[in-house]
Short mmCIF file of C-alpha atoms and ligand atoms in Angstrom, two decimals:
data_model
loop_
_atom_site.label_atom_id
_atom_site.label_comp_id
_atom_site.label_asym_id
_atom_site.label_seq_id
_atom_site.Cartn_x
_atom_site.Cartn_y
_atom_site.Cartn_z
CA MET Q 9 0.27 20.23 -16.57
CA LEU Q 10 -1.26 23.39 -15.15
CA ALA Q 11 1.80 25.47 -16.07
CA SER Q 12 1.73 24.21 -19.65
CA SER Q 13 -2.01 24.79 -19.97
CA ILE Q 14 -1.60 28.38 -18.82
CA ALA Q 15 1.47 29.06 -20.91
CA MET Q 16 -0.06 27.58 -24.05
CA ASP Q 17 -3.11 29.83 -23.75
CA LYS Q 18 -1.74 33.31 -24.39
CA VAL Q 19 -4.78 35.05 -22.89
CA TYR Q 20 -4.61 33.12 -19.61
CA ALA Q 21 -0.87 33.60 -19.36
CA LYS Q 22 -1.51 37.36 -19.67
CA ILE Q 23 -4.08 37.23 -16.87
CA ILE Q 24 -1.58 35.54 -14.53
CA PHE Q 25 1.25 37.96 -15.49
CA ASP Q 26 -1.09 40.87 -14.71
CA LYS Q 27 -1.81 39.37 -11.31
CA ALA Q 28 1.96 39.00 -10.73
CA LYS Q 29 2.40 42.66 -11.79
CA ILE Q 30 4.92 41.72 -14.46
CA LYS Q 31 4.91 44.36 -17.18
CA GLN Q 32 3.57 43.27 -20.57
CA SER Q 33 2.02 44.72 -23.70
CA LYS Q 34 -1.42 46.29 -23.37
CA TYR Q 35 -4.04 43.87 -24.69
CA VAL Q 36 -7.64 42.92 -25.21
CA TYR Q 37 -9.13 39.62 -26.22
CA ILE Q 38 -12.16 38.45 -28.09
CA ARG Q 39 -13.89 35.22 -29.01
CA LYS Q 40 -15.56 34.13 -32.19
CA ASN Q 41 -18.88 32.31 -32.29
CA GLU Q 42 -20.70 31.12 -35.41
CA LYS Q 43 -21.62 34.54 -36.81
CA ASN Q 44 -20.12 37.24 -34.65
CA TYR Q 45 -17.36 38.15 -32.26
CA ILE Q 46 -17.55 38.59 -28.52
CA TYR Q 47 -15.56 41.26 -26.73
CA ILE Q 48 -14.57 40.24 -23.19
CA ASP Q 49 -13.81 43.05 -20.76
CA GLU Q 50 -11.45 43.09 -17.73
CA ASN Q 51 -14.22 41.67 -15.54
CA PHE Q 52 -15.08 38.88 -17.96
CA ASN Q 53 -18.31 40.57 -19.08
CA GLU Q 54 -19.15 39.67 -22.67
CA LYS Q 55 -20.51 41.78 -25.48
CA GLU Q 56 -21.40 40.20 -28.80
CA ASP Q 57 -21.08 42.39 -31.88
CA THR Q 58 -20.14 42.47 -35.56
CA LEU Q 59 -16.48 42.38 -36.55
CA ASP Q 60 -16.70 46.06 -37.59
CA ASN Q 61 -17.95 47.16 -34.18
CA ILE Q 62 -15.53 44.90 -32.32
CA CYS Q 63 -12.66 46.50 -34.28
CA GLN Q 64 -13.95 49.91 -33.22
CA ILE Q 65 -13.87 48.83 -29.55
CA ILE Q 66 -10.30 47.57 -30.00
CA TYR Q 67 -9.29 50.79 -31.77
CA ASN Q 68 -10.60 52.79 -28.80
CA LYS Q 69 -8.50 50.72 -26.39
CA LEU Q 70 -5.20 50.09 -28.17
CA LYS Q 71 -2.78 51.93 -30.45
CA PHE Q 72 -1.47 50.64 -33.78
CA PRO Q 73 0.65 48.73 -34.65
CA MET Q 74 -1.02 45.75 -32.97
CA PHE Q 75 -0.21 42.05 -32.89
CA ILE Q 76 -3.13 39.72 -33.58
CA LYS Q 77 -2.65 36.20 -32.20
CA PRO Q 78 -4.71 33.05 -31.89
CA SER Q 79 -4.68 32.42 -28.11
CA ASN Q 80 -3.60 28.81 -28.60
CA SER Q 81 -0.89 28.54 -31.18
CA GLY Q 82 2.87 28.60 -31.49
CA SER Q 83 5.77 28.99 -33.92
CA SER Q 84 4.15 32.34 -34.87
CA VAL Q 85 1.39 30.49 -36.77
CA GLY Q 86 -1.69 32.69 -37.28
CA ILE Q 87 0.07 35.81 -35.97
CA ASN Q 88 0.08 39.11 -37.86
CA LYS Q 89 1.02 42.71 -37.24
CA SER Q 90 -1.74 45.20 -38.05
CA ASN Q 91 -1.13 48.83 -38.92
CA ASN Q 92 -4.71 49.97 -39.52
CA ILE Q 93 -8.37 48.96 -39.15
CA GLU Q 94 -8.44 47.16 -42.50
CA ASP Q 95 -5.46 44.97 -41.44
CA LEU Q 96 -7.05 44.43 -38.06
CA LYS Q 97 -10.25 43.01 -39.59
CA LYS Q 98 -8.34 40.80 -41.97
CA HIS Q 99 -5.92 39.56 -39.30
CA ILE Q 100 -8.66 38.81 -36.75
CA ASP Q 101 -10.49 36.78 -39.37
CA TYR Q 102 -7.25 34.93 -40.17
CA ALA Q 103 -6.38 34.25 -36.50
CA SER Q 104 -9.88 32.88 -35.95
CA LYS Q 105 -9.03 29.99 -38.27
CA PHE Q 106 -6.56 28.71 -35.63
CA ASP Q 107 -8.45 29.38 -32.40
CA SER Q 108 -11.82 30.87 -31.43
CA LYS Q 109 -10.06 32.96 -28.76
CA ILE Q 110 -7.99 35.81 -30.17
CA LEU Q 111 -5.53 38.08 -28.41
CA ILE Q 112 -4.82 41.60 -29.65
CA GLU Q 113 -1.74 43.34 -28.23
CA GLU Q 114 -0.01 46.67 -28.67
CA ASN Q 115 3.39 46.53 -30.31
CA VAL Q 116 6.30 46.58 -27.86
CA VAL Q 117 9.57 48.21 -28.87
CA GLY Q 118 12.66 46.45 -27.59
CA LYS Q 119 15.14 43.64 -28.06
CA GLU Q 120 13.77 40.09 -27.99
CA ILE Q 121 15.48 38.50 -25.02
CA GLU Q 122 15.12 34.93 -23.80
CA CYS Q 123 16.07 33.23 -20.53
CA SER Q 124 16.18 29.52 -19.68
CA VAL Q 125 14.99 28.46 -16.24
CA LEU Q 126 15.60 25.10 -14.58
CA GLY Q 127 14.37 23.63 -11.31
CA ASN Q 128 11.35 22.57 -9.28
CA GLU Q 129 11.60 24.51 -6.01
CA ASP Q 130 15.08 25.99 -6.26
CA VAL Q 131 14.75 27.51 -9.75
CA LYS Q 132 17.85 28.78 -11.56
CA ALA Q 133 17.99 31.24 -14.46
CA SER Q 134 20.57 31.06 -17.25
CA CYS Q 135 22.42 33.84 -19.02
CA LEU Q 136 20.28 35.66 -21.61
CA GLY Q 137 19.98 35.17 -25.33
CA GLU Q 138 18.91 37.69 -27.91
CA ILE Q 139 16.94 37.04 -31.09
CA ARG Q 140 17.64 39.18 -34.14
CA PRO Q 141 14.85 38.17 -36.53
CA ALA Q 142 15.57 38.48 -40.23
CA GLU Q 143 12.09 39.95 -40.79
CA ASP Q 144 10.00 42.74 -39.31
CA PHE Q 145 9.18 40.36 -36.44
CA TYR Q 146 9.95 36.72 -35.57
CA THR Q 147 7.55 35.06 -38.03
CA PHE Q 148 7.37 31.34 -38.87
CA ASP Q 149 9.71 31.86 -41.82
CA ALA Q 150 12.12 34.00 -39.81
CA LYS Q 151 12.24 31.22 -37.18
CA TYR Q 152 12.66 28.15 -39.35
CA LYS Q 153 13.51 29.14 -42.90
CA ASN Q 154 15.58 32.30 -42.86
CA SER Q 155 19.18 31.70 -41.87
CA GLU Q 156 19.62 35.47 -41.58
CA SER Q 157 17.84 35.33 -38.20
CA LYS Q 158 20.47 35.35 -35.48
CA LEU Q 159 20.76 34.14 -31.89
CA ILE Q 160 23.19 36.25 -29.85
CA ILE Q 161 24.54 34.60 -26.67
CA PRO Q 162 24.96 36.22 -24.26
CA ALA Q 163 22.53 39.01 -25.11
CA ASP Q 164 24.03 42.43 -25.61
CA ILE Q 165 22.31 44.27 -22.74
CA ASN Q 166 23.76 45.77 -19.57
CA LYS Q 167 24.33 43.85 -16.35
CA GLU Q 168 21.61 45.55 -14.36
CA LEU Q 169 18.90 44.79 -16.94
CA THR Q 170 20.27 41.27 -17.34
CA ASN Q 171 19.88 40.55 -13.64
CA LYS Q 172 16.39 42.03 -13.59
CA VAL Q 173 15.33 39.85 -16.52
CA ARG Q 174 16.72 36.72 -14.86
CA LYS Q 175 14.80 37.45 -11.65
CA LEU Q 176 11.61 38.14 -13.59
CA ALA Q 177 12.01 34.88 -15.52
CA ILE Q 178 11.99 32.92 -12.26
CA LYS Q 179 9.10 34.93 -10.89
CA ALA Q 180 6.99 34.39 -14.02
CA PHE Q 181 7.82 30.66 -14.08
CA LYS Q 182 6.71 30.32 -10.46
CA ALA Q 183 3.61 32.44 -11.08
CA ILE Q 184 2.32 29.87 -13.58
CA SER Q 185 3.29 26.99 -11.26
CA GLY Q 186 6.17 25.97 -13.51
CA LYS Q 187 8.19 22.87 -12.71
CA GLY Q 188 11.28 21.42 -14.36
CA PHE Q 189 12.15 23.81 -17.14
CA ALA Q 190 10.95 26.55 -19.46
CA ARG Q 191 12.19 29.34 -21.69
CA VAL Q 192 10.85 32.75 -20.70
CA ASP Q 193 10.71 35.37 -23.47
CA PHE Q 194 10.85 39.12 -23.02
CA PHE Q 195 11.12 42.43 -24.82
CA VAL Q 196 13.74 44.72 -23.30
CA ASN Q 197 13.88 48.42 -24.08
CA GLU Q 198 17.31 49.74 -23.17
CA LYS Q 199 16.32 53.38 -23.66
CA THR Q 200 13.54 53.28 -21.07
CA ASN Q 201 14.89 50.29 -19.09
CA ASP Q 202 11.48 48.65 -19.43
CA ILE Q 203 11.21 44.87 -19.40
CA TYR Q 204 8.05 43.33 -20.85
CA ILE Q 205 7.29 39.65 -20.65
CA ASN Q 206 6.11 38.11 -23.91
CA GLU Q 207 5.51 34.46 -23.13
CA ILE Q 208 6.68 31.30 -21.40
CA ASN Q 209 7.42 28.17 -23.38
CA THR Q 210 7.12 25.14 -21.10
CA LEU Q 211 8.39 22.87 -23.85
CA PRO Q 212 11.04 25.02 -25.55
CA GLY Q 213 12.93 24.00 -28.67
CA PHE Q 214 15.44 21.38 -27.59
CA THR Q 215 17.72 20.49 -30.45
CA GLU Q 216 21.44 21.02 -29.92
CA ILE Q 217 21.21 24.36 -31.70
CA SER Q 218 18.11 25.58 -29.82
CA MET Q 219 18.23 28.58 -27.51
CA TYR Q 220 17.26 26.65 -24.37
CA PRO Q 221 20.26 24.28 -24.21
CA LYS Q 222 22.62 26.82 -25.79
CA LEU Q 223 22.05 29.28 -22.94
CA TRP Q 224 22.96 26.60 -20.38
CA GLU Q 225 25.93 25.52 -22.45
CA ASN Q 226 27.21 29.09 -22.31
CA ASP Q 227 26.92 28.87 -18.50
CA GLY Q 228 29.01 25.68 -18.51
CA LEU Q 229 26.23 23.07 -18.44
CA GLU Q 230 26.68 20.71 -21.40
CA TYR Q 231 23.71 19.24 -23.30
CA SER Q 232 24.10 15.76 -21.76
CA GLU Q 233 24.52 17.21 -18.25
CA LEU Q 234 21.38 19.26 -18.82
CA LEU Q 235 19.50 16.08 -19.71
CA ASP Q 236 20.77 14.40 -16.50
CA GLU Q 237 19.56 17.40 -14.53
CA LEU Q 238 16.09 17.29 -16.17
CA ILE Q 239 15.75 13.57 -15.50
CA LYS Q 240 16.68 14.13 -11.84
CA LEU Q 241 14.10 16.91 -11.56
CA ALA Q 242 11.43 14.74 -13.15
CA LEU Q 243 12.19 11.87 -10.76
CA THR Q 244 11.97 14.24 -7.79
N1 ADP T 12 3.44 42.78 -28.55
C1 ADP T 12 4.45 42.54 -29.39
N2 ADP T 12 5.29 43.54 -29.75
C2 ADP T 12 6.32 43.34 -30.63
N3 ADP T 12 6.56 42.14 -31.22
C3 ADP T 12 5.74 41.11 -30.91
C4 ADP T 12 4.66 41.25 -29.98
N4 ADP T 12 4.05 40.06 -29.87
C5 ADP T 12 4.70 39.21 -30.69
N5 ADP T 12 5.72 39.84 -31.33
C6 ADP T 12 6.59 39.22 -32.35
O1 ADP T 12 5.95 38.04 -32.85
C7 ADP T 12 6.71 36.87 -32.52
C8 ADP T 12 5.77 35.71 -32.21
O2 ADP T 12 4.92 36.04 -31.13
P1 ADP T 12 4.76 35.09 -29.87
O3 ADP T 12 3.75 35.69 -28.97
O4 ADP T 12 6.11 34.83 -29.30
O5 ADP T 12 4.12 33.78 -30.51
P2 ADP T 12 4.62 32.25 -30.59
O6 ADP T 12 4.03 31.57 -29.40
O7 ADP T 12 4.05 31.75 -31.85
O8 ADP T 12 6.12 32.27 -30.53
C9 ADP T 12 7.60 37.30 -31.37
O9 ADP T 12 8.75 36.49 -31.31
C10 ADP T 12 7.91 38.74 -31.76
O10 ADP T 12 8.87 38.80 -32.81
MG1 MG T 13 7.35 33.16 -29.14
#
């Protein structure tokens, strides 16, 4: 329960990843009250201000393009990419319709790479999968409506980076107190060799064509065997 609560709140997941020293996009977060917005600094001090002034604070801290996300959401709902202050204002207002807590992140350049993890104490990491979204980023439509979005298994990145990502996936899963299973999502920049964590999904897509089971299938663990394994872990 704790792991899912953390993972489903993007801001709190970020705070834990920081503590675990796992690289991630630079970010700030804000909250909306009835009239205004509240900027929350690294030490949890709050400053209430108008949207215009809050955008100015964000602009002084982060570079465009930025991703604006409701802290509690999923399937890319409420998420937009902002290229300037006008976008930023509009996108914060939009995100606030889904959650009063809003995360603003710098854009990360790299391949979208995902790893399945499985286990309670002895956690195993699968091979990696790569997402090639059909749009500028992996939006709701690119995920569920656009068949031009592709899953590449195994991901086309070198062995050294692959092993690093797999280790980080287990570390991140343990850092949020994960048990059972999760899909850990990253951005991997092959030019700089940087690996950024994006998020952990503690209830990943689980149809027969979803990334989570497909990664295990590629490693030789069939869908039904995976279910047996999950039931065993749950019983333990
Ligand atoms: N900081 C970022 N840099 C680059 N792309 C991003 C960033 N954050 C999100 N994205 C893009 O937006 C998509 C959805 O964001 P994500 O945080 O994964 O939300 P959700 O929980 O809805 O899946 C990602 O799959 C990726 O394509
Ligand atoms: Mg995601």
